[in-house]
Amino acid sequence: MLGEHRYALTSIWTGNTGTGTSGYRDYRRDVEISVEGKPMLLASADKPFRGDPARWNPEDLLVAALSECHLLSYLHACVTAGVVVLSYRDDATGTMREDGAGGGAFSEVTLHPQVVVADASMIEAAERAHVQANEWCFIANSMNFPVRHEATVTALG
């Protein structure tokens, strides 16, 4: 399946409180993100940057994209290796550092997948599948910082 894939969305700033961006504290960082045919995502800046902590922020979304991409790539790698995954949970974390000049960058994201497979004989292949998943993950391959994996694999039977 070689080819180029395009993705489109619309971001609309909804934080004008009546005076636009007349001052740094005079507007909300609220954003509505929509993709045709999908539920709207309510977003904002992170709380330290005057955002609404009840909404998704770009940093959350980046870590979420890495977590989900690895999960989906991992499930595919497991099918290919004959591993039956019964459950998968990831408590992903990311570290972003400000540069003191108004910008910054992520320095790393660590995924913590907790996988349960159908049989103990599948554990070794399930652990190796994380390496394959990392190689296949489009999002991780697009980052300029390390995406680490600290996986735990257990068996039901």
Tab-separated table of C-alpha atoms in Angstrom:
chain	number	residue	atom	x	y	z
A	1	MET	CA	0.000	0.000	0.000
A	2	LEU	CA	2.429	2.632	-1.184
A	3	GLY	CA	1.145	6.083	-1.727
A	4	GLU	CA	0.584	9.484	-0.341
A	5	HIS	CA	-2.170	10.088	2.177
A	6	ARG	CA	-3.604	13.487	2.972
A	7	TYR	CA	-5.402	14.573	6.109
A	8	ALA	CA	-7.539	17.648	6.500
A	9	LEU	CA	-9.230	19.301	9.438
A	10	THR	CA	-10.595	22.656	10.427
A	11	SER	CA	-9.489	24.561	13.540
A	12	ILE	CA	-11.659	27.486	14.609
A	13	TRP	CA	-10.665	29.833	17.415
A	14	THR	CA	-13.726	30.446	19.613
A	15	GLY	CA	-12.022	32.399	22.384
A	16	ASN	CA	-12.835	35.976	21.410
A	17	THR	CA	-14.359	37.514	24.546
A	18	GLY	CA	-15.373	40.678	22.699
A	19	THR	CA	-12.094	42.535	22.247
A	20	GLY	CA	-10.151	39.984	20.210
A	21	THR	CA	-6.472	39.793	21.017
A	22	SER	CA	-6.308	43.293	22.466
A	23	GLY	CA	-4.119	41.944	25.293
A	24	TYR	CA	-2.489	38.685	26.350
A	25	ARG	CA	-5.070	38.125	29.095
A	26	ASP	CA	-8.034	39.398	27.074
A	27	TYR	CA	-8.909	36.235	25.152
A	28	ARG	CA	-9.538	32.551	25.759
A	29	ARG	CA	-7.436	29.897	24.042
A	30	ASP	CA	-10.527	27.862	23.073
A	31	VAL	CA	-10.453	26.048	19.749
A	32	GLU	CA	-12.886	23.710	17.993
A	33	ILE	CA	-11.231	21.094	15.807
A	34	SER	CA	-13.364	19.234	13.315
A	35	VAL	CA	-12.908	16.578	10.692
A	36	GLU	CA	-15.779	15.812	8.374
A	37	GLY	CA	-17.867	12.931	9.716
A	38	LYS	CA	-16.242	12.877	13.174
A	39	PRO	CA	-17.229	14.372	16.533
A	40	MET	CA	-15.880	17.844	17.214
A	41	LEU	CA	-12.864	18.042	19.497
A	42	LEU	CA	-12.794	20.870	22.029
A	43	ALA	CA	-9.240	22.092	22.479
A	44	SER	CA	-7.308	24.844	24.231
A	45	ALA	CA	-3.801	25.690	25.360
A	46	ASP	CA	-2.339	23.829	28.313
A	47	LYS	CA	-3.240	25.395	31.687
A	48	PRO	CA	0.227	26.994	32.257
A	49	PHE	CA	-0.309	28.883	28.982
A	50	ARG	CA	-3.690	30.323	30.053
A	51	GLY	CA	-5.673	27.441	28.567
A	52	ASP	CA	-8.758	25.585	29.736
A	53	PRO	CA	-7.602	22.420	31.549
A	54	ALA	CA	-10.908	20.699	30.730
A	55	ARG	CA	-10.077	20.735	26.999
A	56	TRP	CA	-7.493	18.822	24.969
A	57	ASN	CA	-4.288	20.752	24.301
A	58	PRO	CA	-1.696	20.250	21.535
A	59	GLU	CA	0.711	18.524	23.901
A	60	ASP	CA	-1.975	16.027	24.999
A	61	LEU	CA	-2.857	15.397	21.365
A	62	LEU	CA	0.763	14.718	20.396
A	63	VAL	CA	1.225	12.146	23.167
A	64	ALA	CA	-2.190	10.636	22.301
A	65	ALA	CA	-1.227	10.346	18.626
A	66	LEU	CA	1.993	8.532	19.502
A	67	SER	CA	0.210	6.198	21.922
A	68	GLU	CA	-2.568	5.292	19.507
A	69	CYS	CA	-0.232	4.895	16.539
A	70	HIS	CA	1.936	2.476	18.507
A	71	LEU	CA	-1.133	0.587	19.744
A	72	LEU	CA	-2.534	0.114	16.229
A	73	SER	CA	0.875	-0.803	14.775
A	74	TYR	CA	1.441	-3.207	17.665
A	75	LEU	CA	-1.854	-5.025	17.145
A	76	HIS	CA	-0.952	-5.506	13.477
A	77	ALA	CA	2.529	-6.771	14.405
A	78	CYS	CA	0.981	-9.235	16.843
A	79	VAL	CA	-1.428	-10.608	14.242
A	80	THR	CA	1.499	-11.062	11.861
A	81	ALA	CA	3.468	-12.904	14.584
A	82	GLY	CA	0.536	-15.110	15.630
A	83	VAL	CA	0.144	-13.412	19.007
A	84	VAL	CA	-3.386	-13.100	20.390
A	85	VAL	CA	-3.722	-9.855	22.348
A	86	LEU	CA	-6.594	-9.818	24.829
A	87	SER	CA	-6.061	-6.362	26.317
A	88	TYR	CA	-3.796	-3.356	25.877
A	89	ARG	CA	-3.438	-0.270	28.050
A	90	ASP	CA	-0.852	2.484	27.741
A	91	ASP	CA	-0.136	5.109	30.397
A	92	ALA	CA	1.959	7.301	28.088
A	93	THR	CA	4.004	10.262	29.320
A	94	GLY	CA	5.737	13.102	27.537
A	95	THR	CA	8.272	15.719	28.552
A	96	MET	CA	8.332	19.167	26.978
A	97	ARG	CA	10.938	21.767	27.856
A	98	GLU	CA	10.511	25.494	27.399
A	99	ASP	CA	13.512	27.283	25.932
A	100	GLY	CA	13.120	30.572	27.820
A	101	ALA	CA	12.535	32.512	24.610
A	102	GLY	CA	8.820	31.761	24.261
A	103	GLY	CA	9.227	28.386	22.555
A	104	GLY	CA	10.235	24.892	23.444
A	105	ALA	CA	10.130	21.305	22.304
A	106	PHE	CA	9.352	17.815	23.446
A	107	SER	CA	12.475	16.024	24.647
A	108	GLU	CA	10.894	12.567	24.797
A	109	VAL	CA	7.728	10.532	25.023
A	110	THR	CA	7.626	7.215	26.842
A	111	LEU	CA	4.917	4.676	26.173
A	112	HIS	CA	4.100	2.206	28.948
A	113	PRO	CA	2.041	-0.504	27.231
A	114	GLN	CA	0.571	-3.156	29.498
A	115	VAL	CA	-0.390	-6.079	27.290
A	116	VAL	CA	-2.185	-9.295	28.121
A	117	VAL	CA	-1.827	-12.146	25.630
A	118	ALA	CA	-3.772	-15.396	25.424
A	119	ASP	CA	-0.947	-17.780	26.334
A	120	ALA	CA	2.460	-17.632	28.050
A	121	SER	CA	4.080	-19.133	24.941
A	122	MET	CA	3.271	-15.836	23.147
A	123	ILE	CA	5.055	-13.488	25.569
A	124	GLU	CA	8.434	-13.408	23.802
A	125	ALA	CA	6.898	-12.712	20.382
A	126	ALA	CA	4.598	-10.123	21.960
A	127	GLU	CA	7.611	-8.315	23.417
A	128	ARG	CA	9.406	-8.354	20.035
A	129	ALA	CA	6.276	-6.975	18.364
A	130	HIS	CA	6.867	-3.642	20.130
A	131	VAL	CA	10.067	-3.190	18.098
A	132	GLN	CA	8.187	-3.883	14.865
A	133	ALA	CA	5.371	-1.544	15.906
A	134	ASN	CA	7.869	1.257	16.515
A	135	GLU	CA	9.305	0.751	13.024
A	136	TRP	CA	5.821	0.875	11.485
A	137	CYS	CA	4.405	3.822	13.439
A	138	PHE	CA	4.137	6.788	11.054
A	139	ILE	CA	3.806	9.275	13.888
A	140	ALA	CA	6.853	8.057	15.858
A	141	ASN	CA	8.891	8.042	12.654
A	142	SER	CA	8.003	11.715	12.155
A	143	MET	CA	9.326	12.917	15.511
A	144	ASN	CA	12.721	14.530	16.144
A	145	PHE	CA	12.872	13.237	19.729
A	146	PRO	CA	13.009	9.713	21.150
A	147	VAL	CA	9.818	7.714	21.579
A	148	ARG	CA	10.652	5.103	24.199
A	149	HIS	CA	8.785	1.938	25.153
A	150	GLU	CA	8.627	0.385	28.597
A	151	ALA	CA	6.283	-2.494	27.924
A	152	THR	CA	4.919	-5.172	30.216
A	153	VAL	CA	3.510	-8.341	28.685
A	154	THR	CA	1.650	-10.955	30.723
A	155	ALA	CA	-0.410	-13.973	29.775
A	156	LEU	CA	-3.941	-14.944	30.696
A	157	GLY	CA	-3.174	-18.642	30.424
